[in-house]
XYZ file of C-alpha atoms in Angstrom:
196
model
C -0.872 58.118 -16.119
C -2.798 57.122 -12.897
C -4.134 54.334 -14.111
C -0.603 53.049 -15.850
C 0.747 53.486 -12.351
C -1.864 51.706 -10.766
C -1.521 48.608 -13.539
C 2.185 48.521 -12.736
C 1.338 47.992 -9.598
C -1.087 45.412 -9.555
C 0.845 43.155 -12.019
C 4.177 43.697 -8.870
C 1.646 42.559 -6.300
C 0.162 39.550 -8.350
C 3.802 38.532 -9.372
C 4.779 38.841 -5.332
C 2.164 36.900 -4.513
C 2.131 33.795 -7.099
C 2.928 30.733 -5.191
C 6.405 29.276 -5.760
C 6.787 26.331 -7.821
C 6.629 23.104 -6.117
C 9.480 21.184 -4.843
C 10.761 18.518 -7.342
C 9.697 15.140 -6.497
C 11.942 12.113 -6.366
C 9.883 8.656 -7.930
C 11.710 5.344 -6.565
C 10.817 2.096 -7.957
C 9.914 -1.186 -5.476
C 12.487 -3.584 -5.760
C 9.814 -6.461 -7.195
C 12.611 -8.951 -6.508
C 12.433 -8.328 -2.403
C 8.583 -6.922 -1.926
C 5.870 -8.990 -1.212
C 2.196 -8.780 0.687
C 0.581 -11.030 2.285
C -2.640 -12.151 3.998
C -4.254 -14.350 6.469
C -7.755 -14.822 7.455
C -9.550 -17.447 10.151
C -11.852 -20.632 9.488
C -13.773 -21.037 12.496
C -12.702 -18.683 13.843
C -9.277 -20.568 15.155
C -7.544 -21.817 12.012
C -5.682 -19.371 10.265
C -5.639 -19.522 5.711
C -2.622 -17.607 5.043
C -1.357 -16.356 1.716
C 1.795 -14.587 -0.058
C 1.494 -12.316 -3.311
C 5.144 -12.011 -4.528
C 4.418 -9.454 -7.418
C 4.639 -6.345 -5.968
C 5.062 -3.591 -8.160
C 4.716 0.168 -7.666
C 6.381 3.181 -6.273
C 7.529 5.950 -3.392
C 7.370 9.629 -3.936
C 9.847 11.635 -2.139
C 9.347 15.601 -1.821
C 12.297 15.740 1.039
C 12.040 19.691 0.383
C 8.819 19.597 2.119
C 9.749 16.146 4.366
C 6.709 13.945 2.372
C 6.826 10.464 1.080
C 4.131 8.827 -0.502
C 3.464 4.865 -1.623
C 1.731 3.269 -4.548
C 1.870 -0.746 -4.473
C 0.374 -2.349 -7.020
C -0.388 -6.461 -6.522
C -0.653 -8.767 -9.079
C -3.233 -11.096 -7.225
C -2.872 -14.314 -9.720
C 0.334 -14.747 -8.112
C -0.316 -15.731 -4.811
C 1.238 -18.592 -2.992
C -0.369 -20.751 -0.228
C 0.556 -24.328 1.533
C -2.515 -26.279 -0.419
C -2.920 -25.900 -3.929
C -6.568 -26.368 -3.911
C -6.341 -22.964 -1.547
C -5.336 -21.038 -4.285
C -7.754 -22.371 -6.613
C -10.201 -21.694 -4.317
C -8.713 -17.766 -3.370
C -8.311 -16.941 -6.738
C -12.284 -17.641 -7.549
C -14.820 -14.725 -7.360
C -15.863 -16.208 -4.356
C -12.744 -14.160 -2.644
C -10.158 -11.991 -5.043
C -11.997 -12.781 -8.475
C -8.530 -12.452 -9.959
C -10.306 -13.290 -13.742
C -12.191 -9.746 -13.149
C -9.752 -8.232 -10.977
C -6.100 -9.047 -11.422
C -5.022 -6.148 -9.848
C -5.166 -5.241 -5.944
C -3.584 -1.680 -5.174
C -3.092 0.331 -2.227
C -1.774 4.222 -2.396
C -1.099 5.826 0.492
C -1.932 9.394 1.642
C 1.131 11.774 1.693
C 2.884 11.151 5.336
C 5.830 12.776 7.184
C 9.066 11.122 5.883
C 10.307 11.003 9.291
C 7.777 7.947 9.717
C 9.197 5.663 7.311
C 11.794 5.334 10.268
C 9.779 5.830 13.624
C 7.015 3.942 12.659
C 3.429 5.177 12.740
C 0.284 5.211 10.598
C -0.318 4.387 6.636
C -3.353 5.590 5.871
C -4.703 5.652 2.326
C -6.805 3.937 -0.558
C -7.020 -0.029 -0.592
C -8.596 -1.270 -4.138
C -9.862 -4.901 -4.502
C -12.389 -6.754 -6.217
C -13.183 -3.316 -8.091
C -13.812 -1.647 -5.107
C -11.884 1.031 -3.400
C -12.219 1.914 0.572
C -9.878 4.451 3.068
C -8.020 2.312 5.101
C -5.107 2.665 7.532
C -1.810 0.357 7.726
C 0.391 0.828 11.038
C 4.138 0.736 9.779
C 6.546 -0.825 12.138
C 9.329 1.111 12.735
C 12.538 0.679 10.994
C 15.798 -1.194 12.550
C 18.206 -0.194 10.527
C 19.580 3.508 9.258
C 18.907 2.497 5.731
C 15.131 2.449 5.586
C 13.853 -0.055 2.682
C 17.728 -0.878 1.582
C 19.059 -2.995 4.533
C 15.761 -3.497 5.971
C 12.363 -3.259 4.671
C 9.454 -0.902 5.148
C 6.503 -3.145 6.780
C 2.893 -2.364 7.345
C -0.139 -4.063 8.668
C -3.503 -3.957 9.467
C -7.002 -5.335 8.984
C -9.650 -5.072 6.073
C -13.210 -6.434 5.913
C -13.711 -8.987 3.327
C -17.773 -7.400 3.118
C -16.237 -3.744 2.370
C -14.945 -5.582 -1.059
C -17.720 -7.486 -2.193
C -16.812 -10.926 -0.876
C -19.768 -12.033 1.055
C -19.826 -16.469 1.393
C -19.175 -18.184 3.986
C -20.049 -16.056 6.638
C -20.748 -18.408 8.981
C -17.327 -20.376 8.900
C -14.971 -17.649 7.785
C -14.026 -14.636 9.305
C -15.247 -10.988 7.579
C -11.678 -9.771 9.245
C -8.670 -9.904 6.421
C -5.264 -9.400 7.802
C -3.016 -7.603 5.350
C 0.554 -6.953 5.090
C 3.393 -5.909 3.339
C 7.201 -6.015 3.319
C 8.665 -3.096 0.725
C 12.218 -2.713 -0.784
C 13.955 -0.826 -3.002
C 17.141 -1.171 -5.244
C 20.416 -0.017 -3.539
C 20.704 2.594 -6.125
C 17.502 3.596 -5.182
C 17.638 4.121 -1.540
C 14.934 6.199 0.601
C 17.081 7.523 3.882
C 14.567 9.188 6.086
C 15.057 12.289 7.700
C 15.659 12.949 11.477
């Protein structure tokens, strides 16, 4: 009888104590149409080599239970864009992106406070290129309008190291400092309003 009683009671205290389930997330889709990244990097040191990738898949995750918004962009690095032609030849080789190998570049942030998609603030997370993946940390600008990535997009920017990624030529005429960028929207249907 004791130990009946005793069983009851453990199985009331386990069930008390069992974490509650978590909060539904909500999974938006980037609006491909009007999301792009971009990147520039210096020649000597004083001429700038800028570039546009505009093929920008991916997606935000929304848990506004718990006020936490996460971003997966995914960068389709054959499509890039430059003033010369013989740039993008040259960008595309395995000398920098390697795009035969690696067609993919991806960054996926680290859960943040969804608060920050409208005040601005830091983006840390994972930045993949080349095959190679490295922590890094964006600074988004903050938002001018109420309707964060729907009338104005979420942008974010910072610097890599082309040597973290395996891209090692030209050291003596080209910069090791990438800067990176990106411009996100979604559908209106799919709109991300951030919280106060």
């Amino acid at each position: 009888m004791l130990a009946s009683a005793c069983l009851t009671g453990l199985i009331a205290l386990a069930a008390t104590a069992a974490p509650a389930p978590a909060a539904e997330s909500e999974i938006l889709q980037l609006d491909n149409a009007h999301s792009s990244a971009a990147f520039s990097v210096k020649v000597l040191w004083m001429f700038a080599v800028d570039g546009q990738f505009n093929t920008v898949h991916g997606a935000v995750t929304i848990n506004r239970a718990r006020g936490e918004v996460s971003v997966d962009a995914r960068i389709d690095a054959a499509a890039v864009t430059m003033r010369r032609h013989s740039a993008i030849s040259w960008v595309k080789s395995n000398e920098f992106f390697d795009v035969e190998r690696f067609p993919e570049i991806r960054f996926h942030s680290n859960v943040f406070p969804l608060a920050r998609l409208q005040r601005g603030g830091e983006l840390p997370g994972s930045l993949t290129m080349r095959g190679i993946t490295q922590a890094v940390v964006f600074e988004m600008k903050p938002s001018l309008c109420k309707r964060v990535a729907i009338d104005c997009p979420v942008e974010a920017a910072g610097t890599v190291r082309r040597s973290d990624f395996g891209m090692h030529s030209r050291r003596a005429t080209l910069s090791d400092k990438v800067e990176l960028s990106f411009s996100i929207r979604m559908s209106e249907s799919e709109q991300v309003a951030a919280e106060s």
